[in-house]
Amino acid sequence: MPTEAYNLVMPEKLSSCAVFASPHSGRDYPAAFLDRSVLNYKTIRSSEDAFVDQLFDSAPRHGAPFLTAAMPRAYLDLNRNADELDPALIQGARRQGHNPRVASGLGVIPRVVANGRVIYNGKITMDEARLRIDNYWRPYHACLKSLLSEAHQIFGQAILIDCHSMPHEAVAISGTGQSKRPEIVLGDRFGASASGTIVDQIESAFASAGLNVARNTPFAGAYVTQTYGRPGRHQHAIQVEIDRSLYMDEERIEPNQNFHAFRTLMDLVISEIAGIGSEPARLAAE
């Protein structure tokens, strides 16, 4: 099993109210987990947000913390509630009403990876599921909550940038109301998880870098944005989905020839986002 629940890089000086976090880029695949899976190594990585941790790793240089998962999404999904247990996978789990995520195999312990490919041949025990949640889910979310609280205390607000990637084919031109396929999709749960002003500024940061941006379609945000987005309390959560084809070969799960250029572009975007609303609260009050 992975020895750490997460990786956290703090800036030398905390100067931003933004907190960047990547819950799906973990790639520490335990050997015992791979042995139990019916999938090969490349297929089991298909739901991983590969290299997203590298795209956002300049955040600490711009004064913001950067939190990343250690474990892979196929092992444990940090963007799900801890009680989203799948009875079709976990022995003793009870069905709790209709949950479309759990029903499709995408609970906190996923039963499938991308395109509905089954991970296991059989079920896992409730004890094993609880062990994963206690060892990895709870520490990650405790750390995230602490980072947001610290930002809020210092700056009077906190902005969570929940960093993800999406398959190139995930966004159809016809479904977004745009003439061009979006390269970035911002999710604020249709205004429920973040102030419109904040989201406007984040959209402007990506658009200024020459990227096509859409909001909430088809990705409006899941557990993380729903849980941590409290705009009425000046805590905002925005999910960022990036088209994988911009920086990686999706079939091989390798960086493509544009990776370094796109990473440089992302540094400019991150710098702009990190500067949003980051005047310390005591100075703003003066």
mmCIF file of C-alpha atoms in Angstrom:
data_model
loop_
_atom_site.group_PDB
_atom_site.id
_atom_site.type_symbol
_atom_site.label_atom_id
_atom_site.label_comp_id
_atom_site.label_asym_id
_atom_site.label_seq_id
_atom_site.Cartn_x
_atom_site.Cartn_y
_atom_site.Cartn_z
ATOM 1 C CA MET A 1 0.000 0.000 0.000
ATOM 2 C CA PRO A 2 1.176 3.590 -0.571
ATOM 3 C CA THR A 3 2.906 4.968 2.499
ATOM 4 C CA GLU A 4 1.543 8.511 2.158
ATOM 5 C CA ALA A 5 -2.022 9.687 1.658
ATOM 6 C CA TYR A 6 -0.997 12.825 -0.183
ATOM 7 C CA ASN A 7 1.838 15.122 -1.177
ATOM 8 C CA LEU A 8 1.776 18.751 -0.107
ATOM 9 C CA VAL A 9 4.084 21.483 -1.376
ATOM 10 C CA MET A 10 3.820 24.781 0.450
ATOM 11 C CA PRO A 11 5.180 28.073 -0.879
ATOM 12 C CA GLU A 12 8.132 29.697 0.843
ATOM 13 C CA LYS A 13 5.748 32.551 1.616
ATOM 14 C CA LEU A 14 1.976 32.104 1.569
ATOM 15 C CA SER A 15 0.802 35.052 -0.530
ATOM 16 C CA SER A 16 -2.306 33.649 -2.254
ATOM 17 C CA CYS A 17 -5.776 32.767 -1.015
ATOM 18 C CA ALA A 18 -5.905 30.084 -3.722
ATOM 19 C CA VAL A 19 -5.382 26.413 -2.865
ATOM 20 C CA PHE A 20 -4.592 24.116 -5.787
ATOM 21 C CA ALA A 21 -5.403 20.419 -5.395
ATOM 22 C CA SER A 22 -5.250 17.417 -7.717
ATOM 23 C CA PRO A 23 -7.214 14.424 -6.349
ATOM 24 C CA HIS A 24 -6.923 12.164 -9.411
ATOM 25 C CA SER A 25 -3.281 12.397 -10.524
ATOM 26 C CA GLY A 26 -1.962 9.863 -7.999
ATOM 27 C CA ARG A 27 0.015 7.048 -9.573
ATOM 28 C CA ASP A 28 1.349 5.018 -6.640
ATOM 29 C CA TYR A 29 -0.235 1.698 -7.622
ATOM 30 C CA PRO A 30 0.207 -0.926 -4.875
ATOM 31 C CA ALA A 31 1.512 -4.239 -6.202
ATOM 32 C CA ALA A 32 -1.196 -6.159 -4.333
ATOM 33 C CA PHE A 33 -3.853 -3.997 -5.976
ATOM 34 C CA LEU A 34 -2.440 -4.602 -9.455
ATOM 35 C CA ASP A 35 -2.238 -8.340 -8.760
ATOM 36 C CA ARG A 36 -5.929 -8.420 -7.878
ATOM 37 C CA SER A 37 -7.033 -6.479 -10.924
ATOM 38 C CA VAL A 38 -8.094 -8.128 -14.180
ATOM 39 C CA LEU A 39 -6.778 -5.090 -16.091
ATOM 40 C CA ASN A 40 -3.287 -4.461 -17.400
ATOM 41 C CA TYR A 41 -1.262 -1.528 -16.108
ATOM 42 C CA LYS A 42 -2.069 0.824 -18.976
ATOM 43 C CA THR A 43 -5.807 0.149 -18.907
ATOM 44 C CA ILE A 44 -6.074 0.628 -15.162
ATOM 45 C CA ARG A 45 -4.484 4.065 -15.597
ATOM 46 C CA SER A 46 -7.192 5.195 -18.037
ATOM 47 C CA SER A 47 -9.178 7.066 -15.387
ATOM 48 C CA GLU A 48 -6.075 8.726 -13.936
ATOM 49 C CA ASP A 49 -5.545 12.461 -14.453
ATOM 50 C CA ALA A 50 -2.060 11.727 -15.714
ATOM 51 C CA PHE A 51 0.476 14.571 -15.466
ATOM 52 C CA VAL A 52 -1.998 17.077 -14.021
ATOM 53 C CA ASP A 53 0.258 17.287 -10.970
ATOM 54 C CA GLN A 54 3.058 18.447 -13.264
ATOM 55 C CA LEU A 55 0.874 20.991 -15.044
ATOM 56 C CA PHE A 56 0.019 22.752 -11.785
ATOM 57 C CA ASP A 57 3.258 22.257 -9.888
ATOM 58 C CA SER A 58 4.293 25.909 -10.228
ATOM 59 C CA ALA A 59 1.513 26.986 -7.834
ATOM 60 C CA PRO A 60 3.858 27.180 -4.798
ATOM 61 C CA ARG A 61 6.173 29.506 -6.731
ATOM 62 C CA HIS A 62 3.221 31.861 -6.993
ATOM 63 C CA GLY A 63 2.472 31.748 -3.285
ATOM 64 C CA ALA A 64 -0.191 29.022 -3.202
ATOM 65 C CA PRO A 65 -0.208 25.511 -1.659
ATOM 66 C CA PHE A 66 -0.420 22.513 -3.968
ATOM 67 C CA LEU A 67 -1.970 19.303 -2.663
ATOM 68 C CA THR A 68 -1.858 16.087 -4.700
ATOM 69 C CA ALA A 69 -3.116 12.568 -4.089
ATOM 70 C CA ALA A 70 -0.616 9.744 -3.736
ATOM 71 C CA MET A 71 -3.003 6.905 -4.499
ATOM 72 C CA PRO A 72 -4.616 6.466 -7.931
ATOM 73 C CA ARG A 73 -8.276 7.113 -8.626
ATOM 74 C CA ALA A 74 -8.816 3.441 -9.533
ATOM 75 C CA TYR A 75 -7.821 2.542 -5.966
ATOM 76 C CA LEU A 76 -9.753 5.273 -4.151
ATOM 77 C CA ASP A 77 -11.693 8.250 -5.515
ATOM 78 C CA LEU A 78 -11.139 11.377 -3.421
ATOM 79 C CA ASN A 79 -13.839 13.203 -5.369
ATOM 80 C CA ARG A 80 -16.555 11.044 -3.799
ATOM 81 C CA ASN A 81 -18.179 11.012 -0.389
ATOM 82 C CA ALA A 82 -16.721 8.402 1.971
ATOM 83 C CA ASP A 83 -20.137 6.755 2.280
ATOM 84 C CA GLU A 84 -20.611 6.214 -1.468
ATOM 85 C CA LEU A 85 -19.982 2.482 -1.115
ATOM 86 C CA ASP A 86 -20.857 0.176 -3.997
ATOM 87 C CA PRO A 87 -22.796 -2.982 -2.966
ATOM 88 C CA ALA A 88 -21.807 -4.601 -6.259
ATOM 89 C CA LEU A 89 -18.146 -4.403 -5.204
ATOM 90 C CA ILE A 90 -17.974 -4.245 -1.409
ATOM 91 C CA GLN A 91 -19.192 -7.114 0.735
ATOM 92 C CA GLY A 92 -21.794 -5.950 3.234
ATOM 93 C CA ALA A 93 -22.337 -2.522 1.693
ATOM 94 C CA ARG A 94 -25.975 -1.530 1.713
ATOM 95 C CA ARG A 95 -27.788 0.230 -1.075
ATOM 96 C CA GLN A 96 -28.706 3.734 0.096
ATOM 97 C CA GLY A 97 -31.240 5.024 -2.390
ATOM 98 C CA HIS A 98 -30.337 5.623 -6.022
ATOM 99 C CA ASN A 99 -26.899 7.117 -6.533
ATOM 100 C CA PRO A 100 -26.027 7.259 -10.245
ATOM 101 C CA ARG A 101 -22.287 7.414 -9.546
ATOM 102 C CA VAL A 102 -22.343 4.303 -7.376
ATOM 103 C CA ALA A 103 -24.704 2.529 -9.764
ATOM 104 C CA SER A 104 -22.280 3.087 -12.636
ATOM 105 C CA GLY A 105 -19.373 1.684 -10.624
ATOM 106 C CA LEU A 106 -17.834 5.027 -9.705
ATOM 107 C CA GLY A 107 -18.214 5.136 -5.941
ATOM 108 C CA VAL A 108 -15.499 6.030 -3.455
ATOM 109 C CA ILE A 109 -13.928 2.620 -4.163
ATOM 110 C CA PRO A 110 -14.390 2.375 -7.948
ATOM 111 C CA ARG A 111 -15.581 -0.849 -9.504
ATOM 112 C CA VAL A 112 -14.678 0.276 -13.043
ATOM 113 C CA VAL A 113 -12.249 2.548 -14.835
ATOM 114 C CA ALA A 114 -12.905 4.593 -17.979
ATOM 115 C CA ASN A 115 -15.393 3.167 -20.480
ATOM 116 C CA GLY A 116 -16.896 0.899 -17.822
ATOM 117 C CA ARG A 117 -14.040 -1.597 -17.738
ATOM 118 C CA VAL A 118 -14.291 -3.728 -14.578
ATOM 119 C CA ILE A 119 -11.280 -3.587 -12.254
ATOM 120 C CA TYR A 120 -11.794 -6.719 -10.133
ATOM 121 C CA ASN A 121 -12.910 -10.289 -10.554
ATOM 122 C CA GLY A 122 -15.163 -10.495 -7.516
ATOM 123 C CA LYS A 123 -15.703 -8.357 -4.421
ATOM 124 C CA ILE A 124 -13.519 -6.775 -1.756
ATOM 125 C CA THR A 125 -14.243 -6.830 1.961
ATOM 126 C CA MET A 126 -15.772 -3.976 3.912
ATOM 127 C CA ASP A 127 -12.673 -3.961 6.122
ATOM 128 C CA GLU A 128 -10.464 -3.339 3.107
ATOM 129 C CA ALA A 129 -12.716 -0.543 1.867
ATOM 130 C CA ARG A 130 -12.704 1.109 5.288
ATOM 131 C CA LEU A 131 -8.931 0.782 5.531
ATOM 132 C CA ARG A 132 -8.471 2.672 2.264
ATOM 133 C CA ILE A 133 -10.879 5.378 3.372
ATOM 134 C CA ASP A 134 -9.306 5.773 6.819
ATOM 135 C CA ASN A 135 -5.705 5.723 5.582
ATOM 136 C CA TYR A 136 -6.022 7.885 2.483
ATOM 137 C CA TRP A 137 -9.405 9.583 2.032
ATOM 138 C CA ARG A 138 -9.675 11.074 5.502
ATOM 139 C CA PRO A 139 -6.103 12.440 5.713
ATOM 140 C CA TYR A 140 -6.365 14.049 2.252
ATOM 141 C CA HIS A 141 -9.607 15.814 3.084
ATOM 142 C CA ALA A 142 -8.399 16.823 6.545
ATOM 143 C CA CYS A 143 -5.387 18.470 4.911
ATOM 144 C CA LEU A 144 -7.505 20.177 2.262
ATOM 145 C CA LYS A 145 -9.890 21.529 4.874
ATOM 146 C CA SER A 146 -6.974 22.857 6.922
ATOM 147 C CA LEU A 147 -5.425 24.625 3.918
ATOM 148 C CA LEU A 148 -8.713 26.329 3.066
ATOM 149 C CA SER A 149 -9.224 27.394 6.673
ATOM 150 C CA GLU A 150 -5.743 28.899 6.804
ATOM 151 C CA ALA A 151 -6.287 30.825 3.568
ATOM 152 C CA HIS A 152 -9.629 32.106 4.813
ATOM 153 C CA GLN A 153 -8.149 33.216 8.117
ATOM 154 C CA ILE A 154 -5.323 35.157 6.459
ATOM 155 C CA PHE A 155 -7.045 36.597 3.405
ATOM 156 C CA GLY A 156 -10.701 36.662 4.393
ATOM 157 C CA GLN A 157 -11.538 34.202 1.628
ATOM 158 C CA ALA A 158 -10.307 30.965 0.079
ATOM 159 C CA ILE A 159 -10.407 29.778 -3.518
ATOM 160 C CA LEU A 160 -10.037 26.050 -4.172
ATOM 161 C CA ILE A 161 -8.849 25.145 -7.661
ATOM 162 C CA ASP A 162 -9.792 21.471 -8.071
ATOM 163 C CA CYS A 163 -7.493 20.291 -10.877
ATOM 164 C CA HIS A 164 -8.599 17.600 -13.334
ATOM 165 C CA SER A 165 -8.242 16.436 -16.928
ATOM 166 C CA MET A 166 -10.794 15.152 -19.424
ATOM 167 C CA PRO A 167 -10.555 12.888 -22.480
ATOM 168 C CA HIS A 168 -10.517 14.824 -25.732
ATOM 169 C CA GLU A 169 -13.751 13.190 -26.839
ATOM 170 C CA ALA A 170 -15.563 14.035 -23.602
ATOM 171 C CA VAL A 171 -16.751 17.385 -24.886
ATOM 172 C CA ALA A 172 -18.830 17.353 -28.048
ATOM 173 C CA ILE A 173 -19.085 20.632 -29.931
ATOM 174 C CA SER A 174 -22.851 20.353 -30.203
ATOM 175 C CA GLY A 175 -23.433 20.062 -26.474
ATOM 176 C CA THR A 176 -21.751 23.237 -25.251
ATOM 177 C CA GLY A 177 -23.321 26.041 -27.245
ATOM 178 C CA GLN A 178 -19.912 26.984 -28.616
ATOM 179 C CA SER A 179 -18.622 26.896 -32.167
ATOM 180 C CA LYS A 180 -15.297 25.471 -30.995
ATOM 181 C CA ARG A 181 -14.707 22.457 -28.794
ATOM 182 C CA PRO A 182 -13.869 23.666 -25.254
ATOM 183 C CA GLU A 183 -10.329 23.001 -24.117
ATOM 184 C CA ILE A 184 -11.091 23.995 -20.523
ATOM 185 C CA VAL A 185 -14.318 23.322 -18.634
ATOM 186 C CA LEU A 186 -14.864 25.202 -15.391
ATOM 187 C CA GLY A 187 -17.325 23.654 -12.943
ATOM 188 C CA ASP A 188 -18.962 25.738 -10.233
ATOM 189 C CA ARG A 189 -22.118 23.653 -9.908
ATOM 190 C CA PHE A 190 -23.989 26.301 -11.871
ATOM 191 C CA GLY A 191 -23.043 29.046 -9.447
ATOM 192 C CA ALA A 192 -23.578 27.098 -6.219
ATOM 193 C CA SER A 193 -19.913 26.544 -5.325
ATOM 194 C CA ALA A 194 -18.280 29.855 -6.245
ATOM 195 C CA SER A 195 -18.929 33.531 -6.769
ATOM 196 C CA GLY A 196 -19.582 34.457 -10.382
ATOM 197 C CA THR A 197 -16.990 37.215 -10.105
ATOM 198 C CA ILE A 198 -14.317 34.732 -9.050
ATOM 199 C CA VAL A 199 -15.220 32.309 -11.849
ATOM 200 C CA ASP A 200 -15.171 35.173 -14.361
ATOM 201 C CA GLN A 201 -11.596 35.971 -13.329
ATOM 202 C CA ILE A 202 -10.516 32.344 -13.590
ATOM 203 C CA GLU A 203 -12.130 32.047 -17.013
ATOM 204 C CA SER A 204 -10.351 35.232 -18.084
ATOM 205 C CA ALA A 205 -7.001 33.756 -17.002
ATOM 206 C CA PHE A 206 -7.471 30.754 -19.295
ATOM 207 C CA ALA A 207 -9.002 32.771 -22.132
ATOM 208 C CA SER A 208 -6.114 35.260 -22.028
ATOM 209 C CA ALA A 209 -3.796 32.313 -22.608
ATOM 210 C CA GLY A 210 -5.687 31.554 -25.829
ATOM 211 C CA LEU A 211 -7.731 28.618 -24.533
ATOM 212 C CA ASN A 212 -11.411 27.975 -25.286
ATOM 213 C CA VAL A 213 -13.382 27.854 -22.048
ATOM 214 C CA ALA A 214 -16.839 26.499 -21.204
ATOM 215 C CA ARG A 215 -18.703 26.281 -17.917
ATOM 216 C CA ASN A 216 -20.460 23.342 -16.272
ATOM 217 C CA THR A 217 -21.083 21.314 -19.433
ATOM 218 C CA PRO A 218 -20.490 18.444 -19.263
ATOM 219 C CA PHE A 219 -18.604 18.727 -15.949
ATOM 220 C CA ALA A 220 -20.171 20.894 -13.241
ATOM 221 C CA GLY A 221 -18.194 19.524 -10.297
ATOM 222 C CA ALA A 222 -18.690 16.617 -7.908
ATOM 223 C CA TYR A 223 -18.075 15.924 -4.216
ATOM 224 C CA VAL A 224 -15.169 18.339 -3.761
ATOM 225 C CA THR A 225 -16.888 21.396 -5.199
ATOM 226 C CA GLN A 226 -20.169 20.497 -3.523
ATOM 227 C CA THR A 227 -18.510 20.091 -0.128
ATOM 228 C CA TYR A 228 -16.012 22.939 -0.091
ATOM 229 C CA GLY A 229 -17.797 25.537 -2.197
ATOM 230 C CA ARG A 230 -19.433 27.970 0.222
ATOM 231 C CA PRO A 231 -19.475 31.319 -1.598
ATOM 232 C CA GLY A 232 -21.745 32.864 1.043
ATOM 233 C CA ARG A 233 -18.901 32.268 3.514
ATOM 234 C CA HIS A 234 -16.266 33.510 1.047
ATOM 235 C CA GLN A 235 -14.996 30.019 0.326
ATOM 236 C CA HIS A 236 -15.109 29.204 -3.371
ATOM 237 C CA ALA A 237 -14.497 25.890 -5.136
ATOM 238 C CA ILE A 238 -13.992 25.633 -8.886
ATOM 239 C CA GLN A 239 -13.326 22.426 -10.793
ATOM 240 C CA VAL A 240 -10.949 22.788 -13.737
ATOM 241 C CA GLU A 241 -11.034 20.163 -16.493
ATOM 242 C CA ILE A 242 -8.299 20.297 -19.142
ATOM 243 C CA ASP A 243 -8.456 18.552 -22.511
ATOM 244 C CA ARG A 244 -5.791 15.839 -22.289
ATOM 245 C CA SER A 245 -4.926 16.057 -25.974
ATOM 246 C CA LEU A 246 -3.371 19.479 -25.331
ATOM 247 C CA TYR A 247 -0.423 17.917 -23.536
ATOM 248 C CA MET A 248 -0.458 14.113 -23.713
ATOM 249 C CA ASP A 249 -0.867 11.080 -25.932
ATOM 250 C CA GLU A 250 -4.031 9.616 -24.443
ATOM 251 C CA GLU A 251 -3.528 6.160 -25.920
ATOM 252 C CA ARG A 252 0.033 5.738 -24.648
ATOM 253 C CA ILE A 253 -0.465 7.823 -21.488
ATOM 254 C CA GLU A 254 2.680 9.773 -22.254
ATOM 255 C CA PRO A 255 3.440 13.487 -22.577
ATOM 256 C CA ASN A 256 3.185 14.630 -26.189
ATOM 257 C CA GLN A 257 5.455 17.029 -28.040
ATOM 258 C CA ASN A 258 3.414 20.006 -26.808
ATOM 259 C CA PHE A 259 3.743 19.108 -23.136
ATOM 260 C CA HIS A 260 6.507 21.531 -22.179
ATOM 261 C CA ALA A 261 4.982 24.430 -24.086
ATOM 262 C CA PHE A 262 1.598 23.821 -22.491
ATOM 263 C CA ARG A 263 3.146 23.529 -19.054
ATOM 264 C CA THR A 264 4.758 26.930 -19.599
ATOM 265 C CA LEU A 265 1.405 28.336 -20.656
ATOM 266 C CA MET A 266 -0.195 26.909 -17.526
ATOM 267 C CA ASP A 267 2.392 28.676 -15.400
ATOM 268 C CA LEU A 268 1.070 32.004 -16.704
ATOM 269 C CA VAL A 269 -2.508 30.960 -15.973
ATOM 270 C CA ILE A 270 -1.619 29.796 -12.460
ATOM 271 C CA SER A 271 0.177 33.070 -11.758
ATOM 272 C CA GLU A 272 -2.941 35.038 -12.677
ATOM 273 C CA ILE A 273 -5.281 32.810 -10.669
ATOM 274 C CA ALA A 274 -3.004 32.916 -7.622
ATOM 275 C CA GLY A 275 -3.267 36.696 -7.629
ATOM 276 C CA ILE A 276 -7.062 36.773 -7.362
ATOM 277 C CA GLY A 277 -8.263 38.334 -4.118
ATOM 278 C CA SER A 278 -5.024 37.692 -2.297
ATOM 279 C CA GLU A 279 -4.605 40.898 -0.345
ATOM 280 C CA PRO A 280 -4.443 39.952 3.356
ATOM 281 C CA ALA A 281 -7.705 40.619 5.180
ATOM 282 C CA ARG A 282 -6.088 42.999 7.665
ATOM 283 C CA LEU A 283 -4.727 45.169 4.840
ATOM 284 C CA ALA A 284 -8.034 45.091 2.978
ATOM 285 C CA ALA A 285 -9.784 46.285 6.150
ATOM 286 C CA GLU A 286 -7.436 49.260 6.359
#
